[in-house]
C-alpha positions as CSV (number, residue, x, y, z in Angstrom):
1,X,102.7,-30.7,93.8
2,X,99.7,-30.1,94.2
3,X,98.2,-33.5,94.0
4,X,101.3,-34.3,96.6
5,X,100.4,-31.2,98.6
6,X,96.7,-32.3,98.8
7,X,97.6,-35.6,99.9
8,X,100.2,-34.2,102.5
9,X,97.2,-32.2,104.0
10,X,95.3,-34.3,106.7
11,X,99.1,-35.3,108.3
12,X,100.0,-32.2,108.5
13,X,96.2,-31.4,109.6
14,X,96.8,-34.1,112.2
15,X,100.3,-32.8,113.0
16,X,99.3,-29.3,114.5
17,X,97.3,-31.1,117.6
18,X,100.0,-34.1,120.3
19,X,96.6,-35.6,121.3
20,X,96.0,-36.9,117.9
21,X,99.5,-38.3,116.7
22,X,99.6,-41.8,117.2
23,X,102.6,-44.2,116.3
24,X,101.3,-45.2,112.4
25,X,100.4,-41.6,111.9
26,X,104.3,-40.8,113.2
27,X,105.5,-43.6,111.1
28,X,103.3,-42.3,107.6
29,X,105.4,-39.3,108.7
30,X,108.5,-40.5,108.7
31,X,108.7,-42.2,105.0
32,X,107.1,-39.0,103.8
33,X,109.7,-37.1,105.7
34,X,112.7,-40.3,104.5
35,X,110.6,-39.3,100.5
36,X,109.7,-35.4,100.5
37,X,112.2,-34.1,103.6
38,X,113.1,-30.8,101.5
39,X,109.8,-30.1,101.2
40,X,109.2,-29.2,104.9
41,X,110.7,-26.6,106.4
42,X,112.4,-26.0,110.2
43,X,108.5,-25.6,111.7
44,X,107.5,-28.9,111.2
45,X,110.2,-29.4,113.4
46,X,109.8,-26.9,116.0
47,X,106.4,-28.8,116.4
48,X,107.5,-31.0,116.5
49,X,109.5,-30.1,119.4
50,X,106.9,-28.4,121.7
51,X,104.5,-31.6,121.1
52,X,107.4,-33.5,122.6
53,X,108.1,-31.9,125.3
54,X,104.0,-32.0,126.5
55,X,105.1,-36.0,126.6
56,X,107.6,-34.3,130.1
57,X,104.2,-34.2,131.9
58,X,102.4,-37.4,132.4
59,X,99.9,-36.3,135.0
60,X,98.4,-34.1,131.6
61,X,99.2,-36.9,129.4
62,X,97.5,-39.4,131.0
63,X,94.9,-37.5,132.3
64,X,93.6,-37.3,128.0
65,X,93.4,-41.0,128.8
66,X,93.9,-41.1,124.2
67,X,96.7,-44.3,124.5
68,X,96.8,-46.8,125.7
69,X,98.2,-46.7,129.5
70,X,101.9,-47.5,129.1
71,X,102.0,-46.4,125.0
72,X,102.1,-42.5,126.1
73,X,106.3,-43.1,125.8
74,X,106.5,-45.1,122.7
75,X,104.1,-42.7,121.1
76,X,107.0,-39.5,122.5
77,X,109.8,-41.6,120.9
78,X,108.5,-41.9,117.6
79,X,108.0,-38.4,117.3
80,X,112.1,-38.5,118.4
81,X,112.3,-40.5,115.0
82,X,111.1,-37.7,113.1
83,X,114.9,-35.6,114.0
84,X,116.8,-37.5,112.0
85,X,115.0,-37.8,108.7
86,X,114.1,-33.1,108.7
87,X,116.5,-31.5,107.0
88,X,117.2,-28.1,109.6
89,X,118.2,-31.6,111.8
90,X,121.7,-30.6,113.2
91,X,119.9,-26.9,115.2
92,X,117.0,-29.5,117.1
93,X,120.4,-30.8,119.1
94,X,120.8,-28.8,122.5
95,X,116.8,-29.0,123.1
96,X,116.5,-32.9,121.5
97,X,118.5,-33.4,123.6
98,X,117.5,-31.6,127.0
99,X,114.1,-32.6,126.3
100,X,115.2,-36.3,125.6
101,X,116.4,-35.9,129.6
102,X,113.7,-34.4,131.0
103,X,111.3,-37.5,129.5
104,X,113.8,-39.6,130.8
105,X,113.0,-38.6,134.4
106,X,109.4,-38.5,133.9
107,X,109.8,-42.4,132.5
108,X,108.7,-43.3,135.7
109,X,105.2,-42.2,135.9
110,X,104.1,-43.6,133.3
111,X,103.0,-47.6,133.6
112,X,103.8,-49.6,133.0
113,X,107.1,-48.3,132.4
114,X,110.1,-50.6,131.3
115,X,113.3,-50.6,132.5
116,X,115.0,-49.3,129.5
117,X,113.6,-45.7,127.8
118,X,112.8,-45.9,124.6
119,X,114.5,-42.5,123.9
120,X,117.5,-43.4,124.1
121,X,117.5,-45.2,120.2
122,X,115.7,-42.9,118.4
123,X,118.5,-39.9,120.0
124,X,121.2,-42.3,118.9
125,X,120.5,-41.9,115.5
126,X,120.2,-38.1,114.7
127,X,123.2,-37.6,117.2
128,X,124.9,-40.4,114.9
129,X,124.2,-38.4,111.5
130,X,124.4,-34.5,113.0
131,X,128.3,-35.7,114.6
132,X,129.2,-32.2,114.5
133,X,126.3,-30.2,115.8
134,X,126.4,-33.1,119.5
135,X,129.9,-33.2,119.8
136,X,130.1,-29.3,119.6
137,X,127.3,-29.7,122.9
138,X,128.8,-33.0,124.5
139,X,132.0,-31.3,124.6
140,X,131.1,-27.6,126.2
141,X,132.0,-27.4,130.1
142,X,128.9,-26.6,131.8
143,X,127.6,-30.6,129.9
144,X,130.9,-32.1,130.2
145,X,131.2,-31.6,134.0
146,X,127.3,-32.7,134.1
147,X,126.3,-36.2,134.3
148,X,123.5,-35.8,133.2
149,X,124.8,-35.1,130.2
150,X,128.1,-37.2,130.2
151,X,126.5,-40.4,131.3
152,X,124.1,-39.6,128.0
153,X,126.9,-39.0,125.6
154,X,128.7,-42.5,126.8
155,X,125.4,-44.6,126.5
156,X,124.7,-43.2,122.9
157,X,128.3,-44.0,121.9
158,X,128.5,-47.5,123.3
159,X,124.9,-48.0,120.6
């Protein structure tokens, strides 16, 4: 157990600061979570959500000049991919859906921006895994009537 904690420590240290996140690091964390998800608590998901929300401010993210131009949304999508592996997954449905909508609204300000959202596939995998919580969220009257949410739900169901 001590050896594993020693090996995991450098990865967790990089997670403290969103400017240190890279797609390879997040993929490594994904593999780690798939093997040892029970070792991680809700705090990891909250920290990842906090990092993810920062990507809704493209000027700030681009201003750091850390990632290659156009790779910023891919880093955010890689963060989203981790949520399906978290042991407290259903807890994040509402925040993750709302963050996805904010990220998609900011997507055109990233360059070069593709025509397809990189966030929908990871969100769909997450919502599929936590379908009871997802359906309960989307079927709330406020969200069912809102075209942003209902369109998102329809797109995810079609996937």
